[in-house]
mmCIF file of C-alpha atoms in Angstrom:
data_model
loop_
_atom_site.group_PDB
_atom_site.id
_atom_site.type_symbol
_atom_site.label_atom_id
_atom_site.label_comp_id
_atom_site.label_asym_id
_atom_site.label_seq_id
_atom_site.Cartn_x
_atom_site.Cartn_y
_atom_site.Cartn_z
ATOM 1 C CA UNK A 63 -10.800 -10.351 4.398
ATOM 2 C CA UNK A 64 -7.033 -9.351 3.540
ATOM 3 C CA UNK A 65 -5.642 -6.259 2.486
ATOM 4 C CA UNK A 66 -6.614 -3.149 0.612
ATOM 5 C CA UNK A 67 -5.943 0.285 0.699
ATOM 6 C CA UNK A 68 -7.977 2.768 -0.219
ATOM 7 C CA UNK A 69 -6.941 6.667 -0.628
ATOM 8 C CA UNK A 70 -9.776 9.053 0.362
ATOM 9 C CA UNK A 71 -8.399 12.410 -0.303
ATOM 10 C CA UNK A 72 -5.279 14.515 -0.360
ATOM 11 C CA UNK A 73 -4.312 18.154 0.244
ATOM 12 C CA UNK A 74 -3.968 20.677 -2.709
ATOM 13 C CA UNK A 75 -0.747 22.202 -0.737
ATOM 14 C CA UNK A 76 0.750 19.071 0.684
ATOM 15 C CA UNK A 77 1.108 15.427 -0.042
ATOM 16 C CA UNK A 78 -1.075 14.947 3.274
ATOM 17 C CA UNK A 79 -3.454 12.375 2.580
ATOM 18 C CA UNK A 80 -6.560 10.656 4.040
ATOM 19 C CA UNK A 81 -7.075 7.082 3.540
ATOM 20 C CA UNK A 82 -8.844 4.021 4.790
ATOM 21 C CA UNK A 83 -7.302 0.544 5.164
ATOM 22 C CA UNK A 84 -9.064 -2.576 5.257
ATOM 23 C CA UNK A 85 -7.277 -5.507 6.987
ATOM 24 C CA UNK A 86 -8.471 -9.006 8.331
ATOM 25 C CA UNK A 87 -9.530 -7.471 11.970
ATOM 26 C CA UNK A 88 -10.961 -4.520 10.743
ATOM 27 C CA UNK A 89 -10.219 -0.797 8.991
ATOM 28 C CA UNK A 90 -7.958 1.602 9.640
ATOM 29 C CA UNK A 91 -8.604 5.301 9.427
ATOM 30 C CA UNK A 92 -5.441 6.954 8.605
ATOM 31 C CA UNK A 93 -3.696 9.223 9.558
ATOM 32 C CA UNK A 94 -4.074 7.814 12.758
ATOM 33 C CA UNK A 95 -1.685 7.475 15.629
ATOM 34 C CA UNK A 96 -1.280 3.670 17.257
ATOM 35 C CA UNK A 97 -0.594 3.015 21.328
ATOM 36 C CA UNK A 98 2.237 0.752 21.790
ATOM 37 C CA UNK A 99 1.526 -2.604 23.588
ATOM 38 C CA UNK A 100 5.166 -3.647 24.011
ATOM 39 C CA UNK A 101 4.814 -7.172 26.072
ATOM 40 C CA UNK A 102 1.005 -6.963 25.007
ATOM 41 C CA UNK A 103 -0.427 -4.729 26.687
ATOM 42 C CA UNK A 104 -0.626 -0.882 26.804
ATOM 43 C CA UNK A 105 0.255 -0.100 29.991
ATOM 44 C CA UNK A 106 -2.025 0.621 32.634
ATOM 45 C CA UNK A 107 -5.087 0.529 30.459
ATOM 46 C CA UNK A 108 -7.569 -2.191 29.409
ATOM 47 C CA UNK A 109 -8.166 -3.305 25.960
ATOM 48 C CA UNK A 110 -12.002 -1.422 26.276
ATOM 49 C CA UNK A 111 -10.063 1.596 27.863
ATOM 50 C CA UNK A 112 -7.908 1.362 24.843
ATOM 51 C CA UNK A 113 -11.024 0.910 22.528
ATOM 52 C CA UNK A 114 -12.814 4.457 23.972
ATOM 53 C CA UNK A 115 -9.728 6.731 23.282
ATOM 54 C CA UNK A 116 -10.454 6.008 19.320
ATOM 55 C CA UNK A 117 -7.342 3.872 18.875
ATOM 56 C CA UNK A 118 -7.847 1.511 15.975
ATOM 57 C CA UNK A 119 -4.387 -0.349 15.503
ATOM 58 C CA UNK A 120 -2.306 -1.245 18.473
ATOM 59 C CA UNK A 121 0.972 -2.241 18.273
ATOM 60 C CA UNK A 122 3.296 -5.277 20.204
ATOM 61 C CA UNK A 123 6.974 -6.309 19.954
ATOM 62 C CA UNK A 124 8.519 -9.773 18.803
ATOM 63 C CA UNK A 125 11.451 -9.410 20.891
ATOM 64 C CA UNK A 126 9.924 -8.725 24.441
ATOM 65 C CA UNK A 127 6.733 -11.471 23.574
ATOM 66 C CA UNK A 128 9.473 -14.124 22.617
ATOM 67 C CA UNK A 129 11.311 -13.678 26.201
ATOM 68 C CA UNK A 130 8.094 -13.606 27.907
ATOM 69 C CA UNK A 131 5.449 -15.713 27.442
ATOM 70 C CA UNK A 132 7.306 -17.352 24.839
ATOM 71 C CA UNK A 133 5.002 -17.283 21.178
ATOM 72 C CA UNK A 134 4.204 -20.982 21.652
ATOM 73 C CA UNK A 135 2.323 -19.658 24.709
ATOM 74 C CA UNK A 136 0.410 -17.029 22.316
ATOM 75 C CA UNK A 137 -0.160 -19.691 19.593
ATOM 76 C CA UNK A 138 -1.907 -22.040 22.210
ATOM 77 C CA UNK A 139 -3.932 -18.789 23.012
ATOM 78 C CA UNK A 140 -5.502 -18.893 19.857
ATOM 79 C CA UNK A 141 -2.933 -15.792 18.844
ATOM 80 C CA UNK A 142 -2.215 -12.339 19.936
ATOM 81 C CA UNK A 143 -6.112 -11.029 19.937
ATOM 82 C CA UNK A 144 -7.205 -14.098 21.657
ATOM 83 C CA UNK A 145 -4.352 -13.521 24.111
ATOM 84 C CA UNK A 146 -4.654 -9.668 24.818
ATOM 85 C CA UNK A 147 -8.189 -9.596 24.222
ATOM 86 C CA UNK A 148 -8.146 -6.631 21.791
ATOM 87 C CA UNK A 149 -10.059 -7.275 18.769
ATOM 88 C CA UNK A 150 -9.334 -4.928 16.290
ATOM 89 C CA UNK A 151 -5.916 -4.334 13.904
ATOM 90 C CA UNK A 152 -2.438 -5.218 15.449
ATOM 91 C CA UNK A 153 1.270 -4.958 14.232
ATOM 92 C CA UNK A 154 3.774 -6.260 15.803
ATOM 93 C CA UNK A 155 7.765 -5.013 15.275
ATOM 94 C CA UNK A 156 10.418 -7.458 14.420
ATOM 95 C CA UNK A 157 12.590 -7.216 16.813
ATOM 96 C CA UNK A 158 14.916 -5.088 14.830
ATOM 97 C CA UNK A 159 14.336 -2.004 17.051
ATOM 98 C CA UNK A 160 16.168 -4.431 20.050
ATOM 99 C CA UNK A 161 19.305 -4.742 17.466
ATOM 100 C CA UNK A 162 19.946 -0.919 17.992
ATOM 101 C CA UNK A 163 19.025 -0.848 21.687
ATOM 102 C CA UNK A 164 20.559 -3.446 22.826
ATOM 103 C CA UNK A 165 23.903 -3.014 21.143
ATOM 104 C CA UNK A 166 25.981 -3.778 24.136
ATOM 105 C CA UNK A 167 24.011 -7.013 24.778
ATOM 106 C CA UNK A 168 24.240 -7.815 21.003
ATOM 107 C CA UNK A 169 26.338 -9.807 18.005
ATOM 108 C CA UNK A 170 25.358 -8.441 14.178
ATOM 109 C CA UNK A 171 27.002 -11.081 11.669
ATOM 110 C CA UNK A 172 25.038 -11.769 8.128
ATOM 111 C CA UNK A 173 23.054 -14.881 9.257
ATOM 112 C CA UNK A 174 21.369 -13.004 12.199
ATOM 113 C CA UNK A 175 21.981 -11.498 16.043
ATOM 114 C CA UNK A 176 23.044 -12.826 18.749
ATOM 115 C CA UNK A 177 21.674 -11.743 21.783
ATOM 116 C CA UNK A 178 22.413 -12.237 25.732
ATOM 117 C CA UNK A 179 18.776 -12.054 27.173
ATOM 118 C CA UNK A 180 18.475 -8.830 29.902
ATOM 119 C CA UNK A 181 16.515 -10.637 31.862
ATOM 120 C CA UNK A 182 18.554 -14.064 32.514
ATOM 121 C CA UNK A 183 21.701 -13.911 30.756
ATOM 122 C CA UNK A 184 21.176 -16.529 28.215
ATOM 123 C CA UNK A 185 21.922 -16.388 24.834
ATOM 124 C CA UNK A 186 19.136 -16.086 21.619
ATOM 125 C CA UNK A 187 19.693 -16.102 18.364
ATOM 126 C CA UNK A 188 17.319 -13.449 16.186
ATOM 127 C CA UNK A 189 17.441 -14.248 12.316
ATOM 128 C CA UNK A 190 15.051 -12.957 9.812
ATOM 129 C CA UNK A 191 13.300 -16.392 9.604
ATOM 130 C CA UNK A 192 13.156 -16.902 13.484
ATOM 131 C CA UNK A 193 11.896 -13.426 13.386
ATOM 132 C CA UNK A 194 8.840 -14.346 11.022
ATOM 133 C CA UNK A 195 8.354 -17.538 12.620
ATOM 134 C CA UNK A 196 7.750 -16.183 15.732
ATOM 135 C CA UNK A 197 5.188 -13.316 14.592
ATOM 136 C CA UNK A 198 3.896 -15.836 12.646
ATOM 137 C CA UNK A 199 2.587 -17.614 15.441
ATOM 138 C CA UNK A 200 1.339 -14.502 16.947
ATOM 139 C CA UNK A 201 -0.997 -13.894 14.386
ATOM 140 C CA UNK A 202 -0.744 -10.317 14.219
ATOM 141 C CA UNK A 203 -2.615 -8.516 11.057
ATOM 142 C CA UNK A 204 0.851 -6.877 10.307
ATOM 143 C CA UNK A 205 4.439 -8.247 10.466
ATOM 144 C CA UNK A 206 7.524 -6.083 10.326
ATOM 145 C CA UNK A 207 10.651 -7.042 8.418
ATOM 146 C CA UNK A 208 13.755 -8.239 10.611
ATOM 147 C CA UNK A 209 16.102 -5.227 9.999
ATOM 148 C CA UNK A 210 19.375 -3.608 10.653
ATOM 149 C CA UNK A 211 18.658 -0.096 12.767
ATOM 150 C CA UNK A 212 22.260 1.985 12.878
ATOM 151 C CA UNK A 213 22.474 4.577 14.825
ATOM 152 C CA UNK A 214 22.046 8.284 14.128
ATOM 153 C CA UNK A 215 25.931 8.822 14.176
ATOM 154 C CA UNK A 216 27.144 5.833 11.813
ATOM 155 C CA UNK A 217 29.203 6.336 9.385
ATOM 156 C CA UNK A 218 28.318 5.988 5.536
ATOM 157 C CA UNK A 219 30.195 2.977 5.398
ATOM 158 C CA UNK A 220 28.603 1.427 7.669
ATOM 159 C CA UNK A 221 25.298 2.719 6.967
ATOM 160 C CA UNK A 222 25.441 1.776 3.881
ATOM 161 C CA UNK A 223 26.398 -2.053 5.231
ATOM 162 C CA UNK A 224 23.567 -1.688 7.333
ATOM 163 C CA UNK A 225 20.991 -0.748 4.442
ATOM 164 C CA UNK A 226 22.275 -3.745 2.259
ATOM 165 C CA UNK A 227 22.011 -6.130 4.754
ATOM 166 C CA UNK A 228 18.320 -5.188 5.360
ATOM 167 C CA UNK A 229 17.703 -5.714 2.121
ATOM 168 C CA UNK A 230 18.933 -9.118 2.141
ATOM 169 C CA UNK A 231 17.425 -9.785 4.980
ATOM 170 C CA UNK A 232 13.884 -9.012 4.109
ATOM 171 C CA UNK A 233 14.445 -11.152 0.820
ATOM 172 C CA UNK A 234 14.738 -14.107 3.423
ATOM 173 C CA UNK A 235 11.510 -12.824 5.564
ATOM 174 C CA UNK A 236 9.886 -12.496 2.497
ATOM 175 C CA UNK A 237 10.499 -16.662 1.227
ATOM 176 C CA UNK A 238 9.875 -17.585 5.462
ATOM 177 C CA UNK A 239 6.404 -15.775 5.747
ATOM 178 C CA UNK A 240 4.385 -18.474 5.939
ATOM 179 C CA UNK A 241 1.115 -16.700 6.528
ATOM 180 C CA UNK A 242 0.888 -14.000 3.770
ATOM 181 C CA UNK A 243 -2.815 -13.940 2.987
ATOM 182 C CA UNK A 244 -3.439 -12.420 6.910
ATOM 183 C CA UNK A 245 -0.509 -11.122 7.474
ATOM 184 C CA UNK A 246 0.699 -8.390 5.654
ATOM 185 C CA UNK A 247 4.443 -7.993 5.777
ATOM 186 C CA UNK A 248 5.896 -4.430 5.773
ATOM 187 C CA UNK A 249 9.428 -3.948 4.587
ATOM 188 C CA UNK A 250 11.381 -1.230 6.330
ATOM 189 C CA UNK A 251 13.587 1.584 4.574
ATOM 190 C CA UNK A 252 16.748 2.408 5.856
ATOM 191 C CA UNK A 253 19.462 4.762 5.413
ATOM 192 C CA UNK A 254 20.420 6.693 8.206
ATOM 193 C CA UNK A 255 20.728 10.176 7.465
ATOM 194 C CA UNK A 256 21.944 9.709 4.079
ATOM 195 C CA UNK A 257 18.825 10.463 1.678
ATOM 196 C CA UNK A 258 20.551 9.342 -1.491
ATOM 197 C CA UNK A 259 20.547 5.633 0.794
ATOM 198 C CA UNK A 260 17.248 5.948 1.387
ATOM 199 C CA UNK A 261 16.222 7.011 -1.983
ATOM 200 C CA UNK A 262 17.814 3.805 -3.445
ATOM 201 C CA UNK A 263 16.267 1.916 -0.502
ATOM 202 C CA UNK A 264 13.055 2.667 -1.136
ATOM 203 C CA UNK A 265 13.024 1.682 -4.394
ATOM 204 C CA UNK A 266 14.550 -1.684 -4.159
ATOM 205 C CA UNK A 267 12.007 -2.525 -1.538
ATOM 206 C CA UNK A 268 9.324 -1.297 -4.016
ATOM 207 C CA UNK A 269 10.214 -3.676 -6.379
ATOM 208 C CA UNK A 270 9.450 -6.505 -3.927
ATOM 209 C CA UNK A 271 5.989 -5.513 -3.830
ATOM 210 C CA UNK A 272 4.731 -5.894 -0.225
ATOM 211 C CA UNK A 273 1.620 -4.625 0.958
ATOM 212 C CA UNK A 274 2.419 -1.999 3.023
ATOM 213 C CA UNK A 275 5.590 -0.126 3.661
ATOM 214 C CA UNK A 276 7.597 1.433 6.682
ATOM 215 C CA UNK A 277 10.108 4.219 7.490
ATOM 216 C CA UNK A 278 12.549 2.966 9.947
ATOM 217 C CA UNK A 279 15.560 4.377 12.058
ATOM 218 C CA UNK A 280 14.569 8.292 12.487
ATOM 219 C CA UNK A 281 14.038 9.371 16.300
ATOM 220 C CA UNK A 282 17.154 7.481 17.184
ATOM 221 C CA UNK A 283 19.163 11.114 18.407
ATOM 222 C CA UNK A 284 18.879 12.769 15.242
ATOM 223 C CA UNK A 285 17.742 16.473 15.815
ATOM 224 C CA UNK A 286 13.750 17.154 14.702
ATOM 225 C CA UNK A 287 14.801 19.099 11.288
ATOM 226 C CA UNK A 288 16.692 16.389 10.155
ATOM 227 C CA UNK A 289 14.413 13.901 10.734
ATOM 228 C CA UNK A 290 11.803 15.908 9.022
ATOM 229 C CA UNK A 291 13.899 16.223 5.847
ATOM 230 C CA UNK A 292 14.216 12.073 5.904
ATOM 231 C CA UNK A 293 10.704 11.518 5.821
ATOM 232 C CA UNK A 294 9.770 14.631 3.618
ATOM 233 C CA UNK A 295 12.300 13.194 0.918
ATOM 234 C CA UNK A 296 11.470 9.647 1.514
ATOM 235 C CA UNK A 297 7.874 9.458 2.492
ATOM 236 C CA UNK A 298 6.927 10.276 -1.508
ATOM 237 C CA UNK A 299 8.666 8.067 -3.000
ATOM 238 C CA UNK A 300 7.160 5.123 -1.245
ATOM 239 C CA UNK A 301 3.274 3.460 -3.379
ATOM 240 C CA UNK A 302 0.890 5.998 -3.562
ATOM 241 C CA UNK A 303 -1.975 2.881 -3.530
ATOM 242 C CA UNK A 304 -0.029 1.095 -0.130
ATOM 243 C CA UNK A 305 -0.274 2.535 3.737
ATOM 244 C CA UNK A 306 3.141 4.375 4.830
ATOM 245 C CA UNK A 307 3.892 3.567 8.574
ATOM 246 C CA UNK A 308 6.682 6.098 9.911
ATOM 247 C CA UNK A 309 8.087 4.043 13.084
ATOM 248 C CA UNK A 310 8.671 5.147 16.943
ATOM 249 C CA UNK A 311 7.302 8.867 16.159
ATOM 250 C CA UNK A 312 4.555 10.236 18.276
ATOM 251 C CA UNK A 313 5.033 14.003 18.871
ATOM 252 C CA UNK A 314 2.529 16.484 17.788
ATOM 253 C CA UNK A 315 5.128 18.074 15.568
ATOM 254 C CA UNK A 316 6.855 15.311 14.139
ATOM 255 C CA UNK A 317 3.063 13.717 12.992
ATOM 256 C CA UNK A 318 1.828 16.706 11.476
ATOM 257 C CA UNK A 319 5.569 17.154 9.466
ATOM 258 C CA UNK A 320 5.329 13.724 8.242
ATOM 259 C CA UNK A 321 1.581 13.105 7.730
ATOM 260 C CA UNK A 322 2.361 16.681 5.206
ATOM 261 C CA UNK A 323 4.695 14.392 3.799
ATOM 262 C CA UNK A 324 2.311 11.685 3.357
ATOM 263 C CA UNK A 325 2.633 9.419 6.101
ATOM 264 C CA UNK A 326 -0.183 7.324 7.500
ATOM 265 C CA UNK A 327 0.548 5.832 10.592
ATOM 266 C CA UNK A 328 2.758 6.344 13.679
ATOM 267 C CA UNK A 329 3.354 4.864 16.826
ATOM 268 C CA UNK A 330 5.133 6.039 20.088
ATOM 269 C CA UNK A 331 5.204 4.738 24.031
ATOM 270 C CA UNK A 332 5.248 8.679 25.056
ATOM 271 C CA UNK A 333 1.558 8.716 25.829
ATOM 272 C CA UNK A 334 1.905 6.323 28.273
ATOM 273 C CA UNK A 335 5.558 6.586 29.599
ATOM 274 C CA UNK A 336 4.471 10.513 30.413
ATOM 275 C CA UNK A 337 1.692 9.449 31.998
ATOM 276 C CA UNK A 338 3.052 7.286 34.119
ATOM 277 C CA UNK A 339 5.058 9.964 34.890
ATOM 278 C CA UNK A 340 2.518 13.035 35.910
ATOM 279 C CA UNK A 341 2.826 13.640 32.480
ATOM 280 C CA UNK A 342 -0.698 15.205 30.730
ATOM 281 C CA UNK A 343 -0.366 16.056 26.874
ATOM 282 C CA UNK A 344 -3.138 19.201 26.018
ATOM 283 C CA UNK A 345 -3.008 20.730 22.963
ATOM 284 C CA UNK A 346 0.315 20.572 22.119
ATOM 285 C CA UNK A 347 1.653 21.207 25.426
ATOM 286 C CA UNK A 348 2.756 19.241 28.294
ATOM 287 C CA UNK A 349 1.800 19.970 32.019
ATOM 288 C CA UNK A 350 3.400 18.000 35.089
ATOM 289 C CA UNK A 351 0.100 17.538 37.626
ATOM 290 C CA UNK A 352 2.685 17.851 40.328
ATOM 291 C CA UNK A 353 2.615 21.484 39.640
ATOM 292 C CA UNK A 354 0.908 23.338 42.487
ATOM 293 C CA UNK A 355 -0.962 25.651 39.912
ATOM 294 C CA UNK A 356 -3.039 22.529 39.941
ATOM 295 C CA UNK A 357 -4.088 22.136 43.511
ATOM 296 C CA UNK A 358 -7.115 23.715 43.762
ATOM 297 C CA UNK A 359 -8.481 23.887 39.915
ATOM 298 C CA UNK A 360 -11.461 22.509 39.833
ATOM 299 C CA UNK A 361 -11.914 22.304 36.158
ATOM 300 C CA UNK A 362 -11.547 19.434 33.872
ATOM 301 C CA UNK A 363 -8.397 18.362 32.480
ATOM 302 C CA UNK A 364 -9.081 19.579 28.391
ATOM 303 C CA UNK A 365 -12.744 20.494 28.444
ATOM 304 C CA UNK A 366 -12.571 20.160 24.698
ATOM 305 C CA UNK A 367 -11.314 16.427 25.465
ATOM 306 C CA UNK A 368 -14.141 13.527 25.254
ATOM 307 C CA UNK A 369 -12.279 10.907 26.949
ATOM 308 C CA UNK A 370 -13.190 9.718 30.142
ATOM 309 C CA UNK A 371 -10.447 11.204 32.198
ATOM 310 C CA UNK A 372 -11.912 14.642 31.249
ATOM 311 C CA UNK A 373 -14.997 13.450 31.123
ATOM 312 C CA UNK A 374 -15.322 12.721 35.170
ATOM 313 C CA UNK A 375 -12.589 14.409 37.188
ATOM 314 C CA UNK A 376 -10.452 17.690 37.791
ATOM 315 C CA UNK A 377 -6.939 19.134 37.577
ATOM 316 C CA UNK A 378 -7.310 18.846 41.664
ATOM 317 C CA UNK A 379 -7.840 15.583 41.941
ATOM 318 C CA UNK A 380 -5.458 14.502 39.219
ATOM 319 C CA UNK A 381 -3.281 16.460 41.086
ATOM 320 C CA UNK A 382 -4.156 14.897 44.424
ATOM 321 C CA UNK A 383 -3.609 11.062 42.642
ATOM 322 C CA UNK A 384 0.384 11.961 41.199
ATOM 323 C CA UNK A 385 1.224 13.638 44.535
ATOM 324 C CA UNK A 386 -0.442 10.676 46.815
ATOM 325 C CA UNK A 387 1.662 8.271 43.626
ATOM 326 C CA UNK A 388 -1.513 6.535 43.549
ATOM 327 C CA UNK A 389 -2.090 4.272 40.484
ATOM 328 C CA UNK A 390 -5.140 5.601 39.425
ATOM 329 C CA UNK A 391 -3.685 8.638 38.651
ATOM 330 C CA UNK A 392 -1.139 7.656 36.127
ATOM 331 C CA UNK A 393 -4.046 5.550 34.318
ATOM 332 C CA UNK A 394 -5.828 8.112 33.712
ATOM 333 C CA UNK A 395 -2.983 10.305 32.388
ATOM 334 C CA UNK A 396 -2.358 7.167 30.193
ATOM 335 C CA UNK A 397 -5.798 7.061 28.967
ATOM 336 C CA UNK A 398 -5.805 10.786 28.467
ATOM 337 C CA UNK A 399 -2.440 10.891 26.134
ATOM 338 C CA UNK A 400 -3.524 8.197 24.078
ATOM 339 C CA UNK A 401 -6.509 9.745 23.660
ATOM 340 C CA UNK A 402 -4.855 12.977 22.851
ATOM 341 C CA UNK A 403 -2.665 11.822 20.168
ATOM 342 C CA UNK A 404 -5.180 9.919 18.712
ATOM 343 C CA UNK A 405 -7.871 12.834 18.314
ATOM 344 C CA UNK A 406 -5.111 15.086 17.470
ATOM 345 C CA UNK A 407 -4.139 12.568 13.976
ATOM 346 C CA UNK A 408 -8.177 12.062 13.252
ATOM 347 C CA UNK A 409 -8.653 16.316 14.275
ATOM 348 C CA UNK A 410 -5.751 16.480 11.027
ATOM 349 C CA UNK A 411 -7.996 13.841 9.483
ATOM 350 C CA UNK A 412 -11.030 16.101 9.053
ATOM 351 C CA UNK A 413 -8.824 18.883 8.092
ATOM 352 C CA UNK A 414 -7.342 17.298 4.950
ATOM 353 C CA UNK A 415 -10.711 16.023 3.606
ATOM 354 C CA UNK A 416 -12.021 19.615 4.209
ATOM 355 C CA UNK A 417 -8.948 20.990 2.504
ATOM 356 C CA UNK A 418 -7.785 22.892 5.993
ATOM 357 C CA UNK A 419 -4.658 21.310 6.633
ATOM 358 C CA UNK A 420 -2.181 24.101 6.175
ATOM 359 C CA UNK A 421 -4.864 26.607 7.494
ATOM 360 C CA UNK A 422 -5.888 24.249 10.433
ATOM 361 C CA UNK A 423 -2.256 22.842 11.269
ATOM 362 C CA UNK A 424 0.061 25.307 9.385
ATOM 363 C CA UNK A 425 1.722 26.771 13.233
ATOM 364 C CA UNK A 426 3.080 22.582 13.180
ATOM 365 C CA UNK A 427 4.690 22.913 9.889
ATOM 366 C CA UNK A 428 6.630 26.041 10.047
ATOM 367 C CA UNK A 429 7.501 26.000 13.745
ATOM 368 C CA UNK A 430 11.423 24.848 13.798
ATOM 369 C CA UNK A 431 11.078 24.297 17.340
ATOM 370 C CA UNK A 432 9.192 21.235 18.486
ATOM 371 C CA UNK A 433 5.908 21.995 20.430
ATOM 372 C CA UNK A 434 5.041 18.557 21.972
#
């Protein structure tokens, strides 16, 4: 089976939007938030853990799989689902994120990047064809573009260097993709902060026709209102009949701003990077189980919650795991958060196709200040 999208519903007061996306591993519910898997795994959890929060689509990264195991590794695996065990959707990031993170380890010229490997020193060489090469031997269901990320405080000029280059870029993923009937290649706009940029960005990466697209470089230190105007200028202009992923944006506030917009999937590591840190997300809020409020309450984490963490044990005794730093404790956090996020997306899901979105999530929308 490849790749169809099909749009379920949409609000009467936004352009939030329900959908249902079909890809070779199975379908996608959107809006719906995905757990990152970095070095393929999400952290702390197994792939059934992972399965019982709801999560449909995981995601993994190019970069950190091509250190360690290496993709030929993968490959031999019989691919990324074989490998990881995980059996539904994946997507997998170029690499392109590492370009902005990395930018003291890193060389941008036109043929690719240059990189000096964190973990030994030596020296790799990231082009848009090695980049599709190497997820195409992972064998994920979708492939990101190789892409230029600048940062929040770039100049136009070189912005606008940045935008062109992606562009170019993705032309050559586009003729390497060797594997385009099951996996689905998603180009990536750019544009910084500059929505004229990302106006014309979009629509030269429309005219390439791929089957999904993504919104790249917001969260990278811009403040919340401006990244909400970014993706409530660009999100519409993007293929009404094509899933729009918004990337490395998991907060309750930012989802519900851009799934208003019309965005239809997210991802984030914060579920699991606060829970390995005491870190419990509840309704919007976010309680450290350090706190001695939590010492003797008895009662279940978020009695509304269904996963398994509420499900069997108490504040105390999540409590008692953090202080003792006992692993359990931040798994179950973990599998709580991810949890969370996901049934807060698929709670906004139900909303829109009741046509309660603004009445249901309207205190998300207004709010300048960010809740999560």
């Amino acid at each position: 089976m490849g790749f169809s999208y099909q749009l379920v519903a949409k609000s009467r007061q936004t352009q939030a939007r329900v959908g249902i996306w079909h890809t070779p591993h199975g379908i996608v519910e959107t809006p719906r938030f995905m757990p990152v898997g970095t070095v393929g795994t999400i952290k702390g959890l197994t792939p059934a853990q992972v399965e019982t929060t709801g999560a449909q689509m995981i995601l993994a990264n190019t970069y950190h799989l091509h250190l360690q195991p290496g993709e030929s590794i993968v490959e031999k695996a019989g691919g990324l689902h074989a490998f990881m065990g995980w059996k539904g959707p994946i997507l997998t990031d170029s690499g392109g994120f590492q370009v902005f993170s990395l930018s003291q380890l890193r060389d941008i010229k036109e043929t690719g990047v240059t990189f000096r490997s964190p973990r030994d020193g030596r020296i790799i060489e990231l082009t848009p064809e090695r980049s599709i090469q190497i997820q195409n031997k992972l064998g994920a269901d979708v492939i990101m573009a190789f892409d230029e990320c600048p940062p929040a405080n770039a100049t136009r000029t070189d912005v606008t260097k940045a935008t062109e280059r992606t562009y170019r870029w993705l032309e050559r993923c586009i003729t390497a993709h060797e594997r385009p009937q099951d996996q689905a290649l998603f180009p990536i706009v750019q544009g910084g902060i500059f929505l004229d940029l990302r106006a014309k960005a979009a629509f030269d990466l429309i005219a390439l026709d791929q089957p999904g697209y993504a919104i790249g470089g917001v969260s990278v230190g811009e403040a919340p209102e401006l990244i909400h105007q970014i993706v409530a200028q660009t999100a519409p202009l993007l293929p009404t009949h094509k899933p729009r992923y918004l990337m490395g944006v998991g907060t309750y506030q930012e989802m519900a701003r851009a799934i208003a917009s019309g965005i239809d999937l997210f991802d984030c590591v914060i579920p699991t990077r606060f829970g390995r840190h005491g870190t419990a997300m509840v309704q919007g809020e976010r309680w450290n189980l350090k706190n001695a409020r939590f010492k003797e309450d008895f009662t279940p984490l978020d009695s509304s919650c269904s996963c398994y963490t509420c499900q069997t044990f108490t504040r105390a005794y999540l409590n008692h795991l953090i202080k003792a730093r006992e692993m359990l404790g931040y798994i179950l956090l973990s599998l709580h958060n991810i949890a969370e996020l996901v049934r807060f997306t698929t709670q906004i899901r139900e909303a829109i196709l009741g046509d309660r979105f603004v009445e249901e999530f309207g205190h998300w929308l207004n709010d300048p200040h960010d809740k999560s």
